[in-house]
């Protein structure tokens, strides 16, 4: 049996997902509605088999970036052929080219496209589920973390939950309360042309 969830639709189940034999489970997303989702109620359900999760970006500028994280386990970085890949190393506070073959759960990756046009990617693997603890750097460090699930997450709840102070040791909140969005509708600006006081990543 081949099951396809179109953009804008949610497959909500209580326990595990099992994709057996020649059956397929595909989640279609497009640039206008990237929210076909798999939602599982039981955090302890263990999935088996592989799903296909499609993502699409249209009208990307040459040398622009896509920020992605894998919603499945076992996704190979090598599948992003003809692209440049980076991740943020919070320990040294700088970008690095990843060396591991598989995309790490919860790790955000920068995929740089050298050519303009549309960019589509198929993620294939066992869908991630459950509570994920992601290591981050020291206090005041920067991080690039990603949504590890084959579904959208509630940004407000994510910020509020991770803004709570630790009641045991009185430490500060884990995250600040600001969300930044990366767009692909404006041309890349040379680094020396970026307005003073603004953040961004200009052309090399």
Coordinates of C-alpha atoms in Angstrom, one line a residue:
X1 CA 0.0 0.0 0.0
X2 CA 1.3 3.4 -0.9
X3 CA 0.1 6.3 1.3
X4 CA 0.7 9.9 0.4
X5 CA 0.0 12.9 2.8
X6 CA -0.4 16.0 0.8
X7 CA 0.8 19.5 1.9
X8 CA -1.5 20.9 4.6
X9 CA -2.5 17.5 5.9
X10 CA -1.6 15.8 9.2
X11 CA -1.3 12.1 10.0
X12 CA -1.9 11.9 13.7
X13 CA -1.4 8.6 15.4
X14 CA -1.0 7.3 19.0
X15 CA 1.8 4.8 18.8
X16 CA 4.5 3.6 16.4
X17 CA 4.8 3.9 12.7
X18 CA 5.7 0.7 10.8
X19 CA 6.4 0.8 7.1
X20 CA 6.6 -2.8 6.0
X21 CA 7.5 -4.7 2.8
X22 CA 7.0 -2.7 -0.4
X23 CA 4.6 -0.2 1.2
X24 CA 5.5 3.5 1.2
X25 CA 4.5 6.5 3.3
X26 CA 5.2 9.8 1.7
X27 CA 4.8 13.4 3.0
X28 CA 4.5 16.0 0.3
X29 CA 5.6 19.6 1.0
X30 CA 5.9 22.5 -1.4
X31 CA 7.4 26.0 -1.1
X32 CA 4.0 27.5 -0.4
X33 CA 2.8 25.0 2.3
X34 CA 5.6 23.1 4.0
X35 CA 3.4 21.6 6.6
X36 CA 2.5 18.0 5.8
X37 CA 3.1 16.4 9.2
X38 CA 3.4 13.1 11.1
X39 CA 2.3 13.7 14.7
X40 CA 2.7 10.9 17.3
X41 CA 1.1 11.1 20.8
X42 CA 3.3 8.5 22.5
X43 CA 6.8 9.9 23.0
X44 CA 8.1 6.4 23.7
X45 CA 6.8 4.7 20.5
X46 CA 9.6 3.2 18.5
X47 CA 9.2 3.5 14.7
X48 CA 10.4 1.0 12.1
X49 CA 10.8 1.2 8.3
X50 CA 11.4 4.2 6.2
X51 CA 9.2 7.2 5.2
X52 CA 9.8 9.7 2.5
X53 CA 9.6 13.4 3.5
X54 CA 9.9 16.0 0.7
X55 CA 10.9 19.6 1.0
X56 CA 11.0 22.3 -1.6
X57 CA 12.4 25.8 -1.9
X58 CA 11.5 27.9 -5.0
X59 CA 13.2 30.9 -6.5
X60 CA 16.4 30.6 -4.4
X61 CA 19.1 33.1 -5.3
X62 CA 22.5 32.0 -6.4
X63 CA 24.9 31.4 -3.4
X64 CA 21.9 31.6 -1.1
X65 CA 21.4 29.2 1.8
X66 CA 18.7 26.8 3.1
X67 CA 18.6 26.0 6.8
X68 CA 17.5 22.4 7.2
X69 CA 17.5 19.6 9.8
X70 CA 16.6 16.0 9.1
X71 CA 13.2 14.7 10.2
X72 CA 14.4 11.1 9.8
X73 CA 17.2 8.9 11.1
X74 CA 19.9 7.7 8.7
X75 CA 19.8 10.6 6.2
X76 CA 23.1 10.7 4.3
X77 CA 24.8 14.1 3.9
X78 CA 26.2 12.8 0.7
X79 CA 22.7 12.9 -0.8
X80 CA 23.0 16.7 -1.0
X81 CA 25.2 16.5 -4.0
X82 CA 26.6 19.6 -5.8
X83 CA 26.0 21.7 -2.7
X84 CA 28.2 23.1 0.1
X85 CA 27.3 22.0 3.6
X86 CA 28.1 23.6 6.9
X87 CA 27.1 23.3 10.6
X88 CA 27.8 25.6 13.5
X89 CA 30.5 24.5 16.0
X90 CA 29.5 26.1 19.3
X91 CA 32.8 25.1 20.9
X92 CA 35.0 27.1 18.6
X93 CA 32.2 29.6 17.7
X94 CA 32.6 29.1 14.0
X95 CA 31.3 27.2 10.9
X96 CA 32.7 23.9 10.0
X97 CA 32.2 21.4 7.2
X98 CA 30.5 18.3 8.7
X99 CA 32.5 15.1 8.4
X100 CA 29.9 12.5 9.6
X101 CA 28.0 10.6 6.9
X102 CA 24.6 10.8 8.6
X103 CA 22.8 14.0 9.6
X104 CA 22.7 14.3 13.4
X105 CA 19.3 14.5 15.1
X106 CA 18.5 18.1 16.0
X107 CA 21.5 19.5 14.3
X108 CA 20.8 22.4 12.0
X109 CA 22.7 22.4 8.7
X110 CA 23.3 25.1 6.1
X111 CA 23.0 23.9 2.6
X112 CA 24.4 26.5 0.1
X113 CA 23.2 26.5 -3.5
X114 CA 25.6 27.9 -6.0
X115 CA 23.0 28.2 -8.7
X116 CA 19.6 30.0 -8.8
X117 CA 16.3 28.3 -9.2
X118 CA 14.3 25.7 -7.4
X119 CA 15.7 23.3 -4.8
X120 CA 13.9 20.1 -3.8
X121 CA 15.1 17.5 -1.4
X122 CA 13.8 14.1 -0.4
X123 CA 14.6 12.9 3.1
X124 CA 14.4 9.1 3.5
X125 CA 14.7 7.2 6.7
X126 CA 13.0 6.1 9.9
X127 CA 10.9 9.0 11.3
X128 CA 12.2 10.6 14.5
X129 CA 9.9 10.5 17.5
X130 CA 10.1 11.2 21.2
X131 CA 11.9 13.7 23.4
X132 CA 15.3 14.8 22.0
X133 CA 18.0 16.3 24.1
X134 CA 20.4 18.4 22.0
X135 CA 23.8 19.5 23.3
X136 CA 24.5 23.2 23.0
X137 CA 27.6 25.3 23.8
X138 CA 28.5 27.4 26.8
X139 CA 26.4 30.3 28.1
X140 CA 26.0 33.1 25.5
X141 CA 27.2 30.9 22.7
X142 CA 25.5 30.7 19.4
X143 CA 23.9 27.5 18.1
X144 CA 22.2 26.2 15.0
X145 CA 19.7 23.6 16.0
X146 CA 16.9 22.2 13.9
X147 CA 13.4 20.7 14.1
X148 CA 14.1 16.9 14.4
X149 CA 10.5 15.8 13.6
X150 CA 8.6 15.2 10.4
X151 CA 6.1 17.8 11.5
X152 CA 5.9 21.5 12.3
X153 CA 6.5 22.6 15.8
X154 CA 4.9 25.4 17.8
X155 CA 7.4 28.2 17.9
X156 CA 5.8 30.0 20.8
X157 CA 5.7 26.8 23.0
X158 CA 9.3 26.0 22.0
X159 CA 10.5 29.4 23.1
X160 CA 8.4 29.5 26.3
X161 CA 9.5 26.0 27.4
X162 CA 13.2 26.7 26.9
X163 CA 12.9 30.1 28.5
X164 CA 12.1 28.7 32.0
X165 CA 14.8 29.2 34.6
X166 CA 16.2 26.0 36.3
X167 CA 14.4 25.8 39.6
X168 CA 17.1 23.6 41.0
X169 CA 20.1 25.9 40.6
X170 CA 18.5 29.2 39.6
X171 CA 20.3 29.3 36.3
X172 CA 19.2 31.6 33.5
X173 CA 16.8 30.5 30.7
X174 CA 18.3 28.3 27.9
X175 CA 17.0 30.4 25.0
X176 CA 16.1 34.1 24.4
X177 CA 12.8 35.1 23.1
X178 CA 13.6 36.2 19.5
X179 CA 13.0 34.2 16.3
X180 CA 14.8 35.1 13.1
X181 CA 13.5 34.1 9.7
X182 CA 15.8 33.6 6.7
X183 CA 14.3 34.6 3.4
X184 CA 15.2 33.8 -0.2
X185 CA 13.5 36.7 -2.0
X186 CA 16.3 39.3 -1.9
X187 CA 19.7 39.3 -3.5
X188 CA 22.8 38.5 -1.5
X189 CA 24.6 41.6 -0.4
X190 CA 28.3 42.0 -0.3
X191 CA 29.7 41.8 3.2
X192 CA 31.2 45.3 3.1
X193 CA 27.8 46.7 1.9
X194 CA 25.7 45.4 4.8
X195 CA 24.2 48.3 6.7
X196 CA 26.0 49.1 9.9
X197 CA 24.5 47.4 13.0
X198 CA 22.7 44.7 11.0
X199 CA 23.3 41.0 11.1
X200 CA 23.6 38.9 8.0
X201 CA 25.8 36.8 5.8
X202 CA 26.9 38.5 2.7
X203 CA 28.5 37.1 -0.5
X204 CA 32.1 35.9 -0.3

